[in-house]
Coordinates of C-alpha atoms in Angstrom, one line a residue:
X1 CA 23.6 -17.8 4.7
X2 CA 24.6 -14.2 3.7
X3 CA 25.6 -11.6 6.4
X4 CA 22.2 -9.6 5.8
X5 CA 20.0 -12.6 6.5
X6 CA 22.4 -13.5 9.2
X7 CA 21.0 -10.5 11.3
X8 CA 18.3 -12.8 12.8
X9 CA 20.5 -12.9 15.9
X10 CA 19.0 -11.2 18.9
X11 CA 19.7 -8.0 20.5
X12 CA 18.6 -7.3 24.2
X13 CA 16.0 -10.2 23.5
X14 CA 14.6 -9.0 20.2
X15 CA 15.4 -10.7 17.0
X16 CA 16.0 -8.7 13.9
X17 CA 12.9 -10.0 12.2
X18 CA 10.9 -8.9 15.0
X19 CA 12.8 -5.4 14.9
X20 CA 12.2 -5.1 11.2
X21 CA 8.5 -6.0 11.2
X22 CA 7.6 -3.7 14.2
X23 CA 9.9 -0.5 12.5
X24 CA 8.6 -1.3 9.0
X25 CA 5.0 -2.1 9.7
X26 CA 4.7 1.1 12.0
X27 CA 6.1 3.3 9.2
X28 CA 4.2 1.9 6.5
X29 CA 0.8 1.9 8.7
X30 CA 1.5 5.6 9.1
X31 CA 2.3 6.5 5.5
X32 CA -0.8 4.4 4.1
X33 CA -3.2 5.8 6.9
X34 CA -2.3 9.6 5.7
X35 CA -3.6 8.7 2.5
X36 CA -7.3 8.4 3.6
X37 CA -7.1 10.1 7.2
X38 CA -6.8 13.9 5.8
X39 CA -9.7 13.4 3.4
X40 CA -12.4 13.8 6.3
X41 CA -10.8 17.1 7.2
X42 CA -10.4 18.8 4.2
X43 CA -13.8 20.7 4.8
X44 CA -12.9 21.8 8.1
X45 CA -9.3 22.7 6.9
X46 CA -10.6 24.9 4.1
X47 CA -13.3 27.0 6.8
X48 CA -10.3 27.5 8.9
X49 CA -7.9 28.7 6.2
X50 CA -11.0 30.3 4.2
X51 CA -10.2 28.8 1.0
X52 CA -12.5 27.2 -1.3
X53 CA -12.9 23.3 -1.8
X54 CA -11.2 23.2 -5.0
X55 CA -8.2 24.7 -3.4
X56 CA -8.0 22.5 -0.2
X57 CA -7.8 19.6 -2.2
X58 CA -4.2 20.1 -2.9
X59 CA -3.5 19.0 0.5
X60 CA -4.2 15.4 -0.3
X61 CA -2.9 15.8 -3.8
X62 CA 0.6 17.1 -2.9
X63 CA 1.1 14.4 -0.5
X64 CA 0.3 11.8 -3.2
X65 CA 2.3 13.3 -5.9
X66 CA 5.4 13.8 -3.2
X67 CA 5.2 10.2 -2.8
X68 CA 5.5 9.2 -6.4
X69 CA 8.1 11.6 -6.8
X70 CA 10.4 10.2 -4.0
X71 CA 9.9 6.6 -4.3
X72 CA 12.2 6.2 -7.3
X73 CA 15.5 7.5 -5.0
X74 CA 14.6 4.8 -2.4
X75 CA 16.4 1.9 -3.6
X76 CA 19.6 3.7 -4.4
X77 CA 19.4 5.4 -1.0
X78 CA 18.9 2.3 0.8
X79 CA 21.6 0.6 -0.9
X80 CA 24.1 3.3 -0.8
X81 CA 23.6 4.5 3.0
X82 CA 22.2 1.0 4.5
X83 CA 18.7 -0.1 5.4
X84 CA 18.7 1.0 8.8
X85 CA 19.9 4.6 8.5
X86 CA 17.8 5.1 5.3
X87 CA 14.6 3.8 7.0
X88 CA 15.0 5.6 10.3
X89 CA 15.6 8.8 8.3
X90 CA 12.5 8.1 6.2
X91 CA 10.3 7.8 9.4
X92 CA 12.0 10.8 11.0
X93 CA 11.3 13.0 8.2
X94 CA 7.8 11.9 8.2
X95 CA 7.4 12.3 11.6
X96 CA 8.9 16.0 11.5
X97 CA 6.5 16.6 8.5
X98 CA 3.4 15.6 10.4
X99 CA 4.6 18.0 13.5
X100 CA 4.9 20.8 11.2
X101 CA 1.6 20.2 9.3
X102 CA 0.0 20.4 12.7
X103 CA 1.4 23.8 13.2
X104 CA 0.5 25.3 9.7
X105 CA -1.0 28.8 10.0
X106 CA -1.7 28.6 6.1
X107 CA -2.9 26.6 3.2
X108 CA 0.7 27.3 1.6
X109 CA 2.5 26.1 4.7
X110 CA 0.3 23.2 5.1
X111 CA 1.0 22.0 1.5
X112 CA 4.6 22.4 1.6
X113 CA 4.8 20.2 5.0
X114 CA 2.6 17.8 3.2
X115 CA 5.2 17.3 0.4
X116 CA 7.9 16.8 3.4
X117 CA 5.5 13.9 4.6
X118 CA 5.5 12.4 1.2
X119 CA 9.3 12.5 0.9
X120 CA 9.5 10.5 4.0
X121 CA 6.8 8.1 3.1
X122 CA 7.9 7.4 -0.4
X123 CA 11.4 6.5 0.8
X124 CA 10.1 4.1 3.9
X125 CA 8.0 1.7 1.9
X126 CA 10.7 0.6 -0.5
X127 CA 13.6 0.3 1.8
X128 CA 11.5 -1.2 4.5
X129 CA 10.5 -4.0 2.2
X130 CA 14.0 -4.4 0.8
X131 CA 15.0 -5.1 4.5
X132 CA 12.5 -7.5 5.0
X133 CA 13.5 -9.5 1.9
X134 CA 17.1 -9.5 3.1
X135 CA 16.2 -10.5 6.7
X136 CA 13.7 -13.3 6.1
X137 CA 14.5 -16.4 4.1
X138 CA 12.1 -17.2 1.1
X139 CA 10.4 -19.8 2.9
X140 CA 9.7 -17.2 5.8
X141 CA 8.2 -14.4 3.9
X142 CA 4.7 -15.7 3.7
X143 CA 4.3 -15.2 7.5
X144 CA 6.2 -11.5 7.0
X145 CA 3.8 -10.6 4.5
X146 CA 0.7 -11.5 6.7
X147 CA 2.1 -9.0 9.2
X148 CA 2.4 -6.3 6.5
X149 CA -1.1 -6.8 5.3
X150 CA -2.1 -5.3 8.7
X151 CA -0.7 -2.1 7.7
X152 CA -1.7 -2.5 4.0
X153 CA -5.5 -3.5 4.8
X154 CA -6.1 -1.7 8.2
X155 CA -4.7 1.6 7.3
X156 CA -6.7 2.8 4.6
X157 CA -9.9 1.7 6.2
X158 CA -9.0 3.1 9.7
X159 CA -8.2 6.6 8.3
X160 CA -11.6 8.0 7.5
X161 CA -12.8 6.6 11.1
X162 CA -10.0 8.1 13.0
X163 CA -10.0 10.9 11.1
X164 CA -13.8 11.8 11.8
X165 CA -13.2 11.1 15.4
X166 CA -10.3 13.7 15.8
X167 CA -11.7 16.3 13.7
X168 CA -15.1 16.1 15.4
X169 CA -13.8 15.8 19.1
X170 CA -10.2 17.6 19.0
X171 CA -9.1 19.5 16.2
X172 CA -8.1 18.9 12.6
X173 CA -4.6 19.6 13.6
X174 CA -4.8 16.4 15.6
X175 CA -4.9 14.2 12.4
X176 CA -1.4 15.3 11.9
X177 CA -0.1 15.0 15.7
X178 CA -1.3 11.5 15.9
X179 CA 1.4 10.2 13.9
X180 CA 4.2 11.9 16.0
X181 CA 4.0 9.3 19.1
X182 CA 4.2 6.5 16.7
X183 CA 7.1 7.9 14.5
X184 CA 9.0 8.5 17.6
X185 CA 8.5 4.9 18.9
X186 CA 9.4 3.6 15.6
X187 CA 12.8 5.6 15.3
X188 CA 13.7 5.0 19.0
X189 CA 13.0 1.5 18.6
X190 CA 14.8 1.0 15.3
X191 CA 18.0 2.8 17.1
X192 CA 17.9 0.3 19.8
X193 CA 17.3 -2.9 18.1
X194 CA 17.9 -2.8 14.3
X195 CA 21.2 -3.9 13.0
X196 CA 23.3 -1.8 10.6
X197 CA 23.2 -3.5 7.2
X198 CA 26.2 -3.4 4.6
X199 CA 26.2 -0.8 2.2
X200 CA 26.8 -1.6 -1.7
X201 CA 29.9 0.0 -3.4
X202 CA 29.5 3.6 -4.0
X203 CA 27.7 4.1 -7.4
X204 CA 27.1 7.4 -9.3
X205 CA 23.9 8.8 -8.5
X206 CA 21.5 8.4 -11.7
X207 CA 20.4 11.9 -12.0
X208 CA 18.9 11.7 -15.2
X209 CA 16.9 8.4 -14.3
X210 CA 15.9 10.1 -11.1
X211 CA 14.4 13.5 -12.8
X212 CA 12.6 11.4 -15.6
X213 CA 11.1 9.2 -13.0
X214 CA 10.4 11.7 -10.6
X215 CA 8.7 14.1 -12.9
X216 CA 6.7 11.3 -15.0
X217 CA 5.4 9.6 -12.1
X218 CA 4.6 13.2 -10.2
X219 CA 2.9 14.2 -13.5
X220 CA 0.9 10.9 -13.9
X221 CA 0.0 10.9 -9.9
X222 CA -1.1 14.4 -10.2
X223 CA -3.4 14.0 -13.5
X224 CA -4.9 10.6 -12.1
X225 CA -5.8 12.6 -8.8
X226 CA -7.3 15.7 -10.4
X227 CA -8.7 14.4 -13.6
X228 CA -12.1 12.9 -12.1
X229 CA -12.8 16.6 -10.6
X230 CA -11.4 18.8 -13.2
X231 CA -12.2 16.5 -16.2
X232 CA -9.8 14.3 -18.3
X233 CA -10.1 16.3 -21.4
X234 CA -9.2 19.7 -19.8
X235 CA -5.9 21.2 -20.8
X236 CA -4.1 20.9 -17.6
X237 CA -5.0 17.3 -16.7
X238 CA -4.2 16.3 -20.7
X239 CA -1.2 17.8 -20.5
X240 CA 0.2 16.3 -17.5
X241 CA -1.1 12.8 -18.4
X242 CA 0.5 13.1 -21.9
X243 CA 3.7 14.4 -20.5
X244 CA 4.0 12.1 -17.7
X245 CA 3.3 9.0 -20.1
X246 CA 6.1 10.4 -22.4
X247 CA 8.5 11.1 -19.4
X248 CA 8.0 7.7 -18.0
X249 CA 8.6 6.1 -21.5
X250 CA 11.8 8.0 -22.0
X251 CA 12.9 7.2 -18.4
X252 CA 12.3 3.2 -19.2
X253 CA 14.1 3.6 -22.6
X254 CA 17.0 5.5 -20.9
X255 CA 17.6 3.4 -17.8
X256 CA 17.5 0.1 -20.3
X257 CA 20.8 1.2 -21.5
X258 CA 22.5 2.2 -18.1
X259 CA 24.6 -0.1 -16.2
X260 CA 23.6 0.9 -12.8
X261 CA 20.1 2.6 -13.4
X262 CA 18.1 4.0 -10.6
X263 CA 14.9 2.3 -12.0
X264 CA 16.2 -1.1 -13.2
X265 CA 13.1 -1.6 -15.4
X266 CA 15.0 -4.7 -16.8
X267 CA 13.9 -6.5 -13.4
X268 CA 10.3 -6.5 -15.2
X269 CA 11.8 -9.3 -17.7
X270 CA 11.5 -11.7 -14.8
X271 CA 8.3 -13.0 -15.5
X272 CA 7.5 -13.9 -11.9
X273 CA 8.4 -10.4 -10.4
X274 CA 6.4 -8.8 -13.5
X275 CA 3.5 -11.0 -12.8
X276 CA 3.3 -10.2 -9.1
X277 CA 3.9 -6.5 -9.3
X278 CA 1.0 -6.4 -11.9
X279 CA -1.4 -8.3 -9.7
X280 CA -0.6 -6.1 -6.7
X281 CA -1.1 -2.9 -8.7
X282 CA -4.4 -4.1 -10.0
X283 CA -5.5 -5.3 -6.6
X284 CA -4.5 -2.0 -5.1
X285 CA -6.6 -0.4 -7.5
X286 CA -9.6 -2.5 -6.8
X287 CA -9.2 -2.1 -2.9
X288 CA -8.9 1.5 -2.8
X289 CA -11.5 2.1 -5.4
X290 CA -14.0 0.1 -4.0
X291 CA -13.5 1.5 -0.2
X292 CA -13.8 4.5 -1.7
X293 CA -17.0 3.8 -3.4
X294 CA -18.7 2.1 -0.5
X295 CA -18.0 5.0 1.8
X296 CA -19.8 7.3 -0.7
X297 CA -22.6 4.7 -0.9
X298 CA -23.1 4.7 2.8
X299 CA -23.3 8.5 2.9
X300 CA -24.9 9.2 -0.2
X301 CA -27.4 6.3 -0.4
X302 CA -28.1 5.2 3.1
X303 CA -27.7 8.8 4.8
X304 CA -24.9 7.9 7.4
X305 CA -22.5 10.5 8.8
X306 CA -18.9 10.1 7.9
X307 CA -17.9 8.4 11.0
X308 CA -20.8 5.9 10.8
X309 CA -20.0 5.4 7.0
X310 CA -16.0 4.6 8.2
X311 CA -17.4 2.4 11.0
X312 CA -19.4 0.5 8.5
X313 CA -16.5 0.0 6.2
X314 CA -14.4 -1.6 9.0
X315 CA -15.3 -5.1 8.8
X316 CA -13.3 -5.1 5.3
X317 CA -10.3 -4.3 7.2
X318 CA -10.9 -6.8 9.7
X319 CA -11.4 -9.4 6.7
X320 CA -7.8 -8.4 5.3
X321 CA -6.3 -9.2 8.4
X322 CA -8.0 -12.8 8.9
X323 CA -7.6 -13.5 5.3
X324 CA -3.9 -12.8 5.7
X325 CA -3.6 -15.0 8.4
X326 CA -5.5 -17.9 6.8
X327 CA -3.2 -17.3 3.7
X328 CA 0.1 -17.5 5.5
X329 CA -1.0 -20.5 7.8
X330 CA -2.7 -22.6 5.4
X331 CA -3.8 -21.7 1.9
X332 CA -0.6 -20.4 0.3
X333 CA 1.5 -23.7 1.3
X334 CA -1.7 -25.8 0.4
X335 CA -2.9 -24.4 -2.8
X336 CA 0.8 -23.1 -4.1
X337 CA 1.3 -19.7 -5.4
X338 CA -0.2 -19.6 -8.7
X339 CA -3.6 -21.1 -7.5
X340 CA -3.4 -19.3 -4.3
X341 CA -3.3 -16.0 -6.1
X342 CA -5.8 -16.9 -8.9
X343 CA -8.4 -17.6 -6.2
X344 CA -7.8 -14.6 -4.3
X345 CA -8.2 -12.6 -7.5
X346 CA -11.0 -14.2 -8.7
X347 CA -12.8 -14.1 -5.2
X348 CA -12.0 -10.5 -4.9
X349 CA -13.9 -9.7 -8.5
X350 CA -17.0 -11.7 -7.5
X351 CA -17.3 -10.1 -4.0
X352 CA -16.9 -6.5 -5.7
X353 CA -19.7 -7.5 -8.4
X354 CA -21.9 -8.4 -5.9
X355 CA -21.7 -5.1 -4.2
X356 CA -23.0 -3.9 -7.6
X357 CA -26.4 -5.4 -6.7
X358 CA -26.7 -3.1 -3.8
X359 CA -29.6 -0.9 -3.3
X360 CA -30.5 1.8 -0.7
X361 CA -32.5 -0.6 1.3
X362 CA -30.0 -3.7 1.1
X363 CA -29.9 -5.1 4.8
X364 CA -26.9 -3.7 6.3
X365 CA -25.6 -7.0 7.8
X366 CA -25.7 -8.4 3.9
X367 CA -23.3 -5.4 3.0
X368 CA -21.2 -6.2 6.0
X369 CA -21.2 -10.0 5.1
X370 CA -20.0 -8.9 1.5
X371 CA -17.2 -6.5 2.8
X372 CA -15.7 -9.3 5.1
X373 CA -15.9 -11.5 2.0
X374 CA -13.9 -8.9 -0.1
X375 CA -11.4 -8.4 2.6
X376 CA -10.7 -12.1 3.1
X377 CA -10.1 -12.4 -0.5
X378 CA -7.8 -9.3 -0.7
X379 CA -5.6 -10.5 1.9
X380 CA -5.1 -13.7 0.0
X381 CA -3.5 -11.5 -2.8
X382 CA -1.6 -9.2 -0.6
X383 CA 0.0 -12.3 1.2
X384 CA 0.6 -14.1 -2.1
X385 CA 2.1 -11.2 -4.1
X386 CA 4.6 -10.2 -1.4
X387 CA 5.6 -13.6 -0.7
X388 CA 6.3 -15.0 -4.3
X389 CA 7.2 -11.9 -6.4
X390 CA 10.5 -11.7 -5.2
X391 CA 11.6 -15.5 -5.4
X392 CA 13.6 -15.1 -8.4
X393 CA 14.9 -11.6 -7.9
X394 CA 18.7 -11.6 -6.3
X395 CA 19.4 -10.1 -3.0
X396 CA 21.6 -7.4 -4.5
X397 CA 18.6 -6.2 -6.6
X398 CA 15.8 -6.5 -3.9
X399 CA 16.2 -2.7 -3.1
X400 CA 15.6 -1.7 -7.0
X401 CA 12.9 -4.3 -7.1
X402 CA 11.2 -3.1 -4.1
X403 CA 10.9 0.4 -5.6
X404 CA 9.4 -1.1 -8.9
X405 CA 6.9 -2.9 -6.7
X406 CA 6.1 0.1 -4.9
X407 CA 5.6 2.4 -7.8
X408 CA 3.1 0.0 -9.0
X409 CA 1.0 -0.1 -5.8
X410 CA 0.9 3.5 -5.3
X411 CA -0.2 4.4 -8.8
X412 CA -2.7 1.4 -8.9
X413 CA -4.3 2.8 -5.7
X414 CA -4.6 6.2 -7.1
X415 CA -5.9 4.6 -10.6
X416 CA -8.5 2.9 -8.6
X417 CA -9.8 6.0 -7.1
X418 CA -10.0 8.1 -10.3
X419 CA -11.8 5.2 -12.2
X420 CA -14.3 4.9 -9.4
X421 CA -14.9 8.7 -9.3
X422 CA -15.0 8.9 -13.2
X423 CA -17.6 6.2 -13.4
X424 CA -19.8 7.8 -10.6
X425 CA -19.6 11.1 -12.2
X426 CA -20.4 9.7 -15.8
X427 CA -23.4 7.6 -14.8
X428 CA -24.7 10.1 -12.3
X429 CA -25.2 10.1 -8.4
X430 CA -27.2 13.1 -8.3
X431 CA -30.2 12.7 -10.7
X432 CA -33.6 12.6 -9.4
X433 CA -35.0 9.6 -8.5
X434 CA -33.5 6.6 -6.4
X435 CA -32.8 4.1 -9.6
X436 CA -30.3 6.7 -11.7
X437 CA -28.6 7.6 -8.4
X438 CA -28.0 4.0 -7.2
X439 CA -27.0 3.1 -10.6
X440 CA -23.8 5.2 -10.5
X441 CA -22.6 3.0 -7.7
X442 CA -23.7 -0.2 -9.0
X443 CA -21.8 0.4 -12.6
X444 CA -18.8 1.5 -10.5
X445 CA -18.6 -1.8 -8.5
X446 CA -19.1 -3.8 -11.7
X447 CA -16.4 -1.7 -13.4
X448 CA -14.0 -2.3 -10.7
X449 CA -14.9 -6.1 -10.6
X450 CA -13.9 -6.4 -14.4
X451 CA -11.0 -4.1 -13.9
X452 CA -9.6 -6.7 -11.4
X453 CA -9.9 -9.6 -14.2
X454 CA -6.3 -8.0 -15.4
X455 CA -5.3 -9.2 -11.9
X456 CA -6.8 -12.6 -12.4
X457 CA -4.8 -13.0 -15.9
X458 CA -1.3 -11.8 -14.4
X459 CA -2.0 -14.3 -11.3
X460 CA -2.4 -17.2 -14.2
X461 CA 1.4 -16.3 -15.3
X462 CA 2.8 -17.4 -11.8
X463 CA 5.0 -20.1 -12.1
X464 CA 4.9 -22.5 -8.8
X465 CA 8.3 -24.0 -9.9
X466 CA 9.9 -20.2 -10.0
X467 CA 8.0 -19.6 -6.5
X468 CA 8.9 -22.7 -4.9
X469 CA 11.3 -21.7 -2.5
X470 CA 8.7 -19.1 -0.9
X471 CA 6.6 -22.1 0.1
X472 CA 6.8 -22.8 3.7
X473 CA 7.5 -26.5 4.6
X474 CA 4.7 -28.5 6.2
X475 CA 4.7 -28.5 9.8
X476 CA 4.9 -31.9 11.6
X477 CA 3.7 -32.4 15.1
X478 CA 6.6 -33.1 17.4
X479 CA 6.8 -37.0 18.0
X480 CA 5.2 -38.1 21.0
X481 CA 7.6 -39.5 23.8
X482 CA 6.5 -42.7 25.6
X483 CA 7.1 -42.7 29.3
X484 CA 9.7 -44.8 30.5
X485 CA 8.6 -47.3 32.8
X486 CA 9.5 -46.6 36.4
X487 CA 12.0 -49.2 38.0

């Protein structure tokens, strides 16, 4: 057993497995929540700072771009300075950025502080995942993945609800201040209970790889984020996407020739890891794209307030949480990784396609039932990919692998929202008459369901043999002891 994994020992009654889960889930929850909680407050922020809606969008876009820019360096930082130090620093940076966002007196200040938030959020996701991989044995990761799904599934759905409540009852500044106590708790808890992990020998910082990856991913994220609103053929969007693609391709070519690359794209030659990363990226696109579309459907087609729409999407998050528990306790072990992931991906496509049959007067209970089914399906994929993908990745490469995995997840989520927005605009949601308007939502759901088939194909390439070490052994009941006869 490695030194890192031996950190399952207790400190003050808290095991390292519990400590890593608590700190990582708290940090991941905050960074994921901030992807959706701010959107509800944008109109209010725009009025407060007296800026047009086209400008206030930079509050969200700057955060997403910053996430993409700082993710590439996270693996190197975690290996060089140790997981505990890097993870707690990332959470502290995110927390400070949140507090500063709440004090912003201009749009420029708010955007700058959002970039700081994104820097912390971009680092913590990959570093925390690497710590998780090193703390939990492969057969235990399925249970840990079920805990992570609380953040991945609950936070995006909770964002609009919590954001609407805080903006309407307190202030838009409260959506940033709410992060501070959670961030302080995670930092203090980590300082007390996390063990310091051994650092790798000092490797030279791959400046070329970092610059190419940061610029490439940042431009791609920016282009994908603003493309639906500005138009994909506008000079700015086209230039960002073209340059981002070229820089990313150049980065891959350059990194392949380096002995110690920052973005170790050679890991994508590992079939199991590449398949799992692809499934997660596609599933993230489908999940966030569907969440975005169903929220607009509730408001535009059913006349709900943003708060009511957010509450109506909440059953999907509950489905993710329940599905994650079902996956970790029963289905992953019984179905084996390949069939489990294929089942989850196929069921996700079916559930999203059924949402494409919705009309304005569809019974609300039926919509909620479909959202629960969707959440149950997505929970299977979230648990399965996070459990199986790293089975054939060495412990020394886990930091770099976590970076690639999270890049795919972040870019995938942005692509999903971009696809949904583009189809809605192309089909039309504001034409007179009910059918053309609802048709935009129907076609969007069907498009997302078809897109998710790419994840089903990637899942079919998962090898049960390669992922066998991640399958938990069956739990046998303790033998019943006969009572000894009394003399």
